[in-house]
Amino acid sequence: MDQEKQPHVYGRHQAPAHYENGDGCLTTLIRIPVRVVVLVVVLPVRMIWDVLVATARAADRVLLRPLGRALSWLGRVLVVVPLVRLYESVLTPLGHGLRWLGVVVGQGLLWLGAAVFVWPWVALWRYVVVPVVRYGVVAPVVWLYRWALTPLGHGLRWVYRKLLTPAGRGLATGIGWVLTAVFVWPVVGVWRYVLVPLALAVSWLVEHLVVAPMAWTYRALLTPLGRGIAWLADVVASGVVAAARGLGAVVGRLVGTLLVAPVAWLYRRVLAPVGREIAAAIGVAWRVAGHISPAVGRGLAWLAWHLIGAPVAWVYRTVCTPVGHVVRDAVWAPAKRAAVEAGRAARSALRTARETVRQARRDAWRALVGGGPVPEPREPVGRLARTLGSTKTVPSAAPEPEISLRKQG
């Protein structure tokens, strides 16, 4: 009984005994073997999990990060830098030249298209179509409208207002009086003196011979008969509902006694305790395996260091490092200097080619249009020099010294 009162200690974790009321020595004796079996099952899983976690961390720290940095450096050296040099040294001058050529060709084509397609149509419209339409069509139409159609319209309007309108009004008044006397007055007389009295008489007969007997029949016979039928139906429905309620109570009691109570007792007395014990055993086994697995890992790491790591470190310090220094000083440094010199020579050659292309472009423009050179877009250059006699920058002036030795006249 003291064993049940004292808490169980597993390493650093202290798990109090949370047994339910009614657990005795038999439950404790069964719980310990179950936890031992669960520990044997969970320990390999925990060790495999710890190995996977350690492998993932080591792969990220040793392989993935250096590989990412190496790929980034390689991409910058092999892709970004050559593309930038190609854009600055080749594509930019080529683009400026193509833009200048496109401007010249576009202006020429625009002038040629205007001379071939626009100017002839403008001259045809201005000197042929407009005079013909103005003096051949518009002027005769305006004269005809002003001196023929306008007086004719005024005369027709006077005839309509002075003659046709009074005649039409008188004729409409006579025709309206005749139609009223022939059609409206007889219909009004028949409605007022024949149909209205006849309708009143029929309404009185229907009210006293049909409606009054039907109302008395509904009030004295049909209403009491309907109330009796409703009362009888209410009594029958109440009996049926009471019988259904009694039958439902009996069926519910039988189901609760024969099915629900056994299932509830099985769940409360068997399934719930077994589930709690299994969950508690898995938690304890996982924590114990968490202490055992690092100890095994440290032992394997110590063994791997003394069998593999220490010899490899000794070989790296005593063999690879001196060889690497020799390769760096004897092979890599001369190759780097040669590459730098080759890059400088290539940049100088590209600069000379760019100046040659620019000069050829100026000469071609001068040969096409003549005269002095036309200002064109240039690449951004460094800061221009200033002369001592002015604060403005002069593109073609060389920088003068700070002290100018002028002749004193």
PDB file of N, CA and C in Angstrom, residues 215-277:
ATOM      1  N   ALA A 215     -77.904  31.086 -45.108  1.00  0.00           N
ATOM      2  CA  ALA A 215     -77.300  31.549 -43.851  1.00  0.00           C
ATOM      3  C   ALA A 215     -77.940  30.857 -42.651  1.00  0.00           C
ATOM      4  N   TRP A 216     -79.286  30.697 -42.682  1.00  0.00           N
ATOM      5  CA  TRP A 216     -79.956  30.021 -41.566  1.00  0.00           C
ATOM      6  C   TRP A 216     -79.535  28.564 -41.477  1.00  0.00           C
ATOM      7  N   THR A 217     -79.399  27.879 -42.622  1.00  0.00           N
ATOM      8  CA  THR A 217     -78.968  26.471 -42.631  1.00  0.00           C
ATOM      9  C   THR A 217     -77.562  26.331 -42.052  1.00  0.00           C
ATOM     10  N   TYR A 218     -76.625  27.231 -42.415  1.00  0.00           N
ATOM     11  CA  TYR A 218     -75.246  27.175 -41.905  1.00  0.00           C
ATOM     12  C   TYR A 218     -75.204  27.418 -40.398  1.00  0.00           C
ATOM     13  N   ARG A 219     -75.992  28.413 -39.923  1.00  0.00           N
ATOM     14  CA  ARG A 219     -75.944  28.780 -38.521  1.00  0.00           C
ATOM     15  C   ARG A 219     -76.660  27.776 -37.631  1.00  0.00           C
ATOM     16  N   ALA A 220     -77.784  27.193 -38.092  1.00  0.00           N
ATOM     17  CA  ALA A 220     -78.593  26.331 -37.230  1.00  0.00           C
ATOM     18  C   ALA A 220     -78.272  24.852 -37.367  1.00  0.00           C
ATOM     19  N   LEU A 221     -77.709  24.381 -38.475  1.00  0.00           N
ATOM     20  CA  LEU A 221     -77.475  22.952 -38.698  1.00  0.00           C
ATOM     21  C   LEU A 221     -75.981  22.615 -38.841  1.00  0.00           C
ATOM     22  N   LEU A 222     -75.286  23.262 -39.793  1.00  0.00           N
ATOM     23  CA  LEU A 222     -73.908  22.860 -40.122  1.00  0.00           C
ATOM     24  C   LEU A 222     -72.927  23.182 -39.009  1.00  0.00           C
ATOM     25  N   THR A 223     -73.068  24.311 -38.321  1.00  0.00           N
ATOM     26  CA  THR A 223     -72.124  24.676 -37.255  1.00  0.00           C
ATOM     27  C   THR A 223     -72.177  23.700 -36.087  1.00  0.00           C
ATOM     28  N   PRO A 224     -73.354  23.345 -35.500  1.00  0.00           N
ATOM     29  CA  PRO A 224     -73.366  22.339 -34.420  1.00  0.00           C
ATOM     30  C   PRO A 224     -72.842  20.984 -34.875  1.00  0.00           C
ATOM     31  N   LEU A 225     -73.178  20.549 -36.112  1.00  0.00           N
ATOM     32  CA  LEU A 225     -72.696  19.260 -36.598  1.00  0.00           C
ATOM     33  C   LEU A 225     -71.160  19.254 -36.710  1.00  0.00           C
ATOM     34  N   GLY A 226     -70.530  20.299 -37.191  1.00  0.00           N
ATOM     35  CA  GLY A 226     -69.063  20.373 -37.296  1.00  0.00           C
ATOM     36  C   GLY A 226     -68.399  20.362 -35.930  1.00  0.00           C
ATOM     37  N   ARG A 227     -68.973  21.055 -34.943  1.00  0.00           N
ATOM     38  CA  ARG A 227     -68.391  21.058 -33.606  1.00  0.00           C
ATOM     39  C   ARG A 227     -68.424  19.672 -32.983  1.00  0.00           C
ATOM     40  N   GLY A 228     -69.496  18.895 -33.213  1.00  0.00           N
ATOM     41  CA  GLY A 228     -69.563  17.536 -32.687  1.00  0.00           C
ATOM     42  C   GLY A 228     -68.522  16.638 -33.321  1.00  0.00           C
ATOM     43  N   ILE A 229     -68.378  16.746 -34.634  1.00  0.00           N
ATOM     44  CA  ILE A 229     -67.351  15.923 -35.319  1.00  0.00           C
ATOM     45  C   ILE A 229     -65.955  16.272 -34.814  1.00  0.00           C
ATOM     46  N   ALA A 230     -65.649  17.563 -34.589  1.00  0.00           N
ATOM     47  CA  ALA A 230     -64.334  17.977 -34.090  1.00  0.00           C
ATOM     48  C   ALA A 230     -64.075  17.433 -32.695  1.00  0.00           C
ATOM     49  N   TRP A 231     -65.123  17.451 -31.818  1.00  0.00           N
ATOM     50  CA  TRP A 231     -64.951  16.915 -30.448  1.00  0.00           C
ATOM     51  C   TRP A 231     -64.651  15.428 -30.482  1.00  0.00           C
ATOM     52  N   LEU A 232     -65.399  14.660 -31.326  1.00  0.00           N
ATOM     53  CA  LEU A 232     -65.171  13.221 -31.440  1.00  0.00           C
ATOM     54  C   LEU A 232     -63.754  12.914 -31.947  1.00  0.00           C
ATOM     55  N   ALA A 233     -63.270  13.676 -32.939  1.00  0.00           N
ATOM     56  CA  ALA A 233     -61.919  13.462 -33.466  1.00  0.00           C
ATOM     57  C   ALA A 233     -60.870  13.782 -32.402  1.00  0.00           C
ATOM     58  N   ASP A 234     -61.097  14.823 -31.571  1.00  0.00           N
ATOM     59  CA  ASP A 234     -60.148  15.172 -30.514  1.00  0.00           C
ATOM     60  C   ASP A 234     -60.042  14.062 -29.489  1.00  0.00           C
ATOM     61  N   VAL A 235     -61.200  13.452 -29.124  1.00  0.00           N
ATOM     62  CA  VAL A 235     -61.188  12.351 -28.142  1.00  0.00           C
ATOM     63  C   VAL A 235     -60.433  11.153 -28.681  1.00  0.00           C
ATOM     64  N   VAL A 236     -60.682  10.792 -29.942  1.00  0.00           N
ATOM     65  CA  VAL A 236     -59.987   9.636 -30.550  1.00  0.00           C
ATOM     66  C   VAL A 236     -58.484   9.887 -30.627  1.00  0.00           C
ATOM     67  N   ALA A 237     -58.059  11.093 -31.030  1.00  0.00           N
ATOM     68  CA  ALA A 237     -56.630  11.414 -31.143  1.00  0.00           C
ATOM     69  C   ALA A 237     -55.955  11.373 -29.784  1.00  0.00           C
ATOM     70  N   SER A 238     -56.630  11.837 -28.716  1.00  0.00           N
ATOM     71  CA  SER A 238     -56.041  11.785 -27.374  1.00  0.00           C
ATOM     72  C   SER A 238     -55.815  10.346 -26.944  1.00  0.00           C
ATOM     73  N   GLY A 239     -56.765   9.436 -27.234  1.00  0.00           N
ATOM     74  CA  GLY A 239     -56.568   8.027 -26.887  1.00  0.00           C
ATOM     75  C   GLY A 239     -55.403   7.416 -27.633  1.00  0.00           C
ATOM     76  N   VAL A 240     -55.278   7.707 -28.923  1.00  0.00           N
ATOM     77  CA  VAL A 240     -54.166   7.151 -29.717  1.00  0.00           C
ATOM     78  C   VAL A 240     -52.824   7.662 -29.201  1.00  0.00           C
ATOM     79  N   VAL A 241     -52.732   8.950 -28.861  1.00  0.00           N
ATOM     80  CA  VAL A 241     -51.476   9.515 -28.354  1.00  0.00           C
ATOM     81  C   VAL A 241     -51.091   8.898 -27.031  1.00  0.00           C
ATOM     82  N   ALA A 242     -52.078   8.682 -26.126  1.00  0.00           N
ATOM     83  CA  ALA A 242     -51.770   8.064 -24.836  1.00  0.00           C
ATOM     84  C   ALA A 242     -51.260   6.638 -25.018  1.00  0.00           C
ATOM     85  N   ALA A 243     -51.901   5.865 -25.936  1.00  0.00           N
ATOM     86  CA  ALA A 243     -51.426   4.496 -26.196  1.00  0.00           C
ATOM     87  C   ALA A 243     -50.015   4.498 -26.768  1.00  0.00           C
ATOM     88  N   ALA A 244     -49.710   5.429 -27.706  1.00  0.00           N
ATOM     89  CA  ALA A 244     -48.375   5.493 -28.299  1.00  0.00           C
ATOM     90  C   ALA A 244     -47.333   5.861 -27.245  1.00  0.00           C
ATOM     91  N   ARG A 245     -47.677   6.773 -26.341  1.00  0.00           N
ATOM     92  CA  ARG A 245     -46.718   7.144 -25.288  1.00  0.00           C
ATOM     93  C   ARG A 245     -46.415   5.960 -24.376  1.00  0.00           C
ATOM     94  N   GLY A 246     -47.453   5.199 -23.976  1.00  0.00           N
ATOM     95  CA  GLY A 246     -47.204   4.040 -23.130  1.00  0.00           C
ATOM     96  C   GLY A 246     -46.337   3.006 -23.824  1.00  0.00           C
ATOM     97  N   LEU A 247     -46.617   2.719 -25.114  1.00  0.00           N
ATOM     98  CA  LEU A 247     -45.807   1.761 -25.866  1.00  0.00           C
ATOM     99  C   LEU A 247     -44.365   2.241 -26.016  1.00  0.00           C
ATOM    100  N   GLY A 248     -44.175   3.533 -26.253  1.00  0.00           N
ATOM    101  CA  GLY A 248     -42.815   4.076 -26.378  1.00  0.00           C
ATOM    102  C   GLY A 248     -42.050   3.972 -25.070  1.00  0.00           C
ATOM    103  N   ALA A 249     -42.739   4.222 -23.926  1.00  0.00           N
ATOM    104  CA  ALA A 249     -42.059   4.105 -22.635  1.00  0.00           C
ATOM    105  C   ALA A 249     -41.616   2.671 -22.385  1.00  0.00           C
ATOM    106  N   VAL A 250     -42.499   1.698 -22.731  1.00  0.00           N
ATOM    107  CA  VAL A 250     -42.137   0.288 -22.533  1.00  0.00           C
ATOM    108  C   VAL A 250     -40.940  -0.090 -23.394  1.00  0.00           C
ATOM    109  N   VAL A 251     -40.976   0.299 -24.682  1.00  0.00           N
ATOM    110  CA  VAL A 251     -39.860  -0.029 -25.589  1.00  0.00           C
ATOM    111  C   VAL A 251     -38.574   0.631 -25.124  1.00  0.00           C
ATOM    112  N   GLY A 252     -38.624   1.904 -24.688  1.00  0.00           N
ATOM    113  CA  GLY A 252     -37.428   2.587 -24.194  1.00  0.00           C
ATOM    114  C   GLY A 252     -36.858   1.918 -22.959  1.00  0.00           C
ATOM    115  N   ARG A 253     -37.738   1.496 -22.059  1.00  0.00           N
ATOM    116  CA  ARG A 253     -37.246   0.814 -20.850  1.00  0.00           C
ATOM    117  C   ARG A 253     -36.563  -0.501 -21.205  1.00  0.00           C
ATOM    118  N   LEU A 254     -37.171  -1.272 -22.148  1.00  0.00           N
ATOM    119  CA  LEU A 254     -36.550  -2.537 -22.559  1.00  0.00           C
ATOM    120  C   LEU A 254     -35.183  -2.295 -23.215  1.00  0.00           C
ATOM    121  N   VAL A 255     -35.102  -1.285 -24.130  1.00  0.00           N
ATOM    122  CA  VAL A 255     -33.817  -0.988 -24.804  1.00  0.00           C
ATOM    123  C   VAL A 255     -32.774  -0.540 -23.792  1.00  0.00           C
ATOM    124  N   GLY A 256     -33.153   0.338 -22.841  1.00  0.00           N
ATOM    125  CA  GLY A 256     -32.192   0.795 -21.833  1.00  0.00           C
ATOM    126  C   GLY A 256     -31.705  -0.324 -20.941  1.00  0.00           C
ATOM    127  N   THR A 257     -32.617  -1.272 -20.613  1.00  0.00           N
ATOM    128  CA  THR A 257     -32.228  -2.362 -19.711  1.00  0.00           C
ATOM    129  C   THR A 257     -31.398  -3.425 -20.414  1.00  0.00           C
ATOM    130  N   LEU A 258     -31.792  -3.786 -21.650  1.00  0.00           N
ATOM    131  CA  LEU A 258     -31.150  -4.907 -22.336  1.00  0.00           C
ATOM    132  C   LEU A 258     -29.951  -4.504 -23.195  1.00  0.00           C
ATOM    133  N   LEU A 259     -29.823  -3.223 -23.613  1.00  0.00           N
ATOM    134  CA  LEU A 259     -28.754  -2.839 -24.548  1.00  0.00           C
ATOM    135  C   LEU A 259     -27.863  -1.729 -23.995  1.00  0.00           C
ATOM    136  N   VAL A 260     -28.464  -0.612 -23.555  1.00  0.00           N
ATOM    137  CA  VAL A 260     -27.670   0.552 -23.155  1.00  0.00           C
ATOM    138  C   VAL A 260     -26.907   0.290 -21.874  1.00  0.00           C
ATOM    139  N   ALA A 261     -27.553  -0.326 -20.866  1.00  0.00           N
ATOM    140  CA  ALA A 261     -26.878  -0.552 -19.585  1.00  0.00           C
ATOM    141  C   ALA A 261     -25.668  -1.480 -19.729  1.00  0.00           C
ATOM    142  N   PRO A 262     -25.774  -2.632 -20.465  1.00  0.00           N
ATOM    143  CA  PRO A 262     -24.570  -3.461 -20.632  1.00  0.00           C
ATOM    144  C   PRO A 262     -23.447  -2.747 -21.375  1.00  0.00           C
ATOM    145  N   VAL A 263     -23.803  -2.010 -22.444  1.00  0.00           N
ATOM    146  CA  VAL A 263     -22.758  -1.293 -23.197  1.00  0.00           C
ATOM    147  C   VAL A 263     -22.090  -0.233 -22.325  1.00  0.00           C
ATOM    148  N   ALA A 264     -22.885   0.514 -21.544  1.00  0.00           N
ATOM    149  CA  ALA A 264     -22.303   1.537 -20.661  1.00  0.00           C
ATOM    150  C   ALA A 264     -21.410   0.892 -19.605  1.00  0.00           C
ATOM    151  N   TRP A 265     -21.865  -0.223 -19.016  1.00  0.00           N
ATOM    152  CA  TRP A 265     -21.029  -0.895 -18.008  1.00  0.00           C
ATOM    153  C   TRP A 265     -19.730  -1.393 -18.632  1.00  0.00           C
ATOM    154  N   LEU A 266     -19.792  -1.961 -19.882  1.00  0.00           N
ATOM    155  CA  LEU A 266     -18.577  -2.437 -20.556  1.00  0.00           C
ATOM    156  C   LEU A 266     -17.614  -1.288 -20.836  1.00  0.00           C
ATOM    157  N   TYR A 267     -18.162  -0.149 -21.281  1.00  0.00           N
ATOM    158  CA  TYR A 267     -17.288   0.999 -21.576  1.00  0.00           C
ATOM    159  C   TYR A 267     -16.671   1.556 -20.292  1.00  0.00           C
ATOM    160  N   ARG A 268     -17.486   1.697 -19.227  1.00  0.00           N
ATOM    161  CA  ARG A 268     -16.994   2.319 -17.994  1.00  0.00           C
ATOM    162  C   ARG A 268     -16.051   1.414 -17.229  1.00  0.00           C
ATOM    163  N   ARG A 269     -16.303   0.089 -17.213  1.00  0.00           N
ATOM    164  CA  ARG A 269     -15.513  -0.829 -16.392  1.00  0.00           C
ATOM    165  C   ARG A 269     -14.365  -1.491 -17.137  1.00  0.00           C
ATOM    166  N   VAL A 270     -14.442  -1.557 -18.496  1.00  0.00           N
ATOM    167  CA  VAL A 270     -13.406  -2.295 -19.235  1.00  0.00           C
ATOM    168  C   VAL A 270     -12.656  -1.389 -20.213  1.00  0.00           C
ATOM    169  N   LEU A 271     -13.400  -0.789 -21.173  1.00  0.00           N
ATOM    170  CA  LEU A 271     -12.730  -0.056 -22.252  1.00  0.00           C
ATOM    171  C   LEU A 271     -12.039   1.209 -21.757  1.00  0.00           C
ATOM    172  N   ALA A 272     -12.718   1.999 -20.896  1.00  0.00           N
ATOM    173  CA  ALA A 272     -12.106   3.246 -20.417  1.00  0.00           C
ATOM    174  C   ALA A 272     -10.859   2.977 -19.577  1.00  0.00           C
ATOM    175  N   PRO A 273     -10.870   2.053 -18.593  1.00  0.00           N
ATOM    176  CA  PRO A 273      -9.619   1.779 -17.856  1.00  0.00           C
ATOM    177  C   PRO A 273      -8.499   1.246 -18.749  1.00  0.00           C
ATOM    178  N   VAL A 274      -8.850   0.334 -19.678  1.00  0.00           N
ATOM    179  CA  VAL A 274      -7.813  -0.193 -20.572  1.00  0.00           C
ATOM    180  C   VAL A 274      -7.217   0.925 -21.423  1.00  0.00           C
ATOM    181  N   GLY A 275      -8.070   1.809 -21.982  1.00  0.00           N
ATOM    182  CA  GLY A 275      -7.559   2.924 -22.789  1.00  0.00           C
ATOM    183  C   GLY A 275      -6.682   3.862 -21.987  1.00  0.00           C
ATOM    184  N   ARG A 276      -7.087   4.173 -20.744  1.00  0.00           N
ATOM    185  CA  ARG A 276      -6.264   5.053 -19.914  1.00  0.00           C
ATOM    186  C   ARG A 276      -4.928   4.412 -19.595  1.00  0.00           C
ATOM    187  N   GLU A 277      -4.942   3.121 -19.280  1.00  0.00           N
ATOM    188  CA  GLU A 277      -3.681   2.453 -18.952  1.00  0.00           C
ATOM    189  C   GLU A 277      -2.749   2.408 -20.155  1.00  0.00           C
TER     190      GLU A 277
END
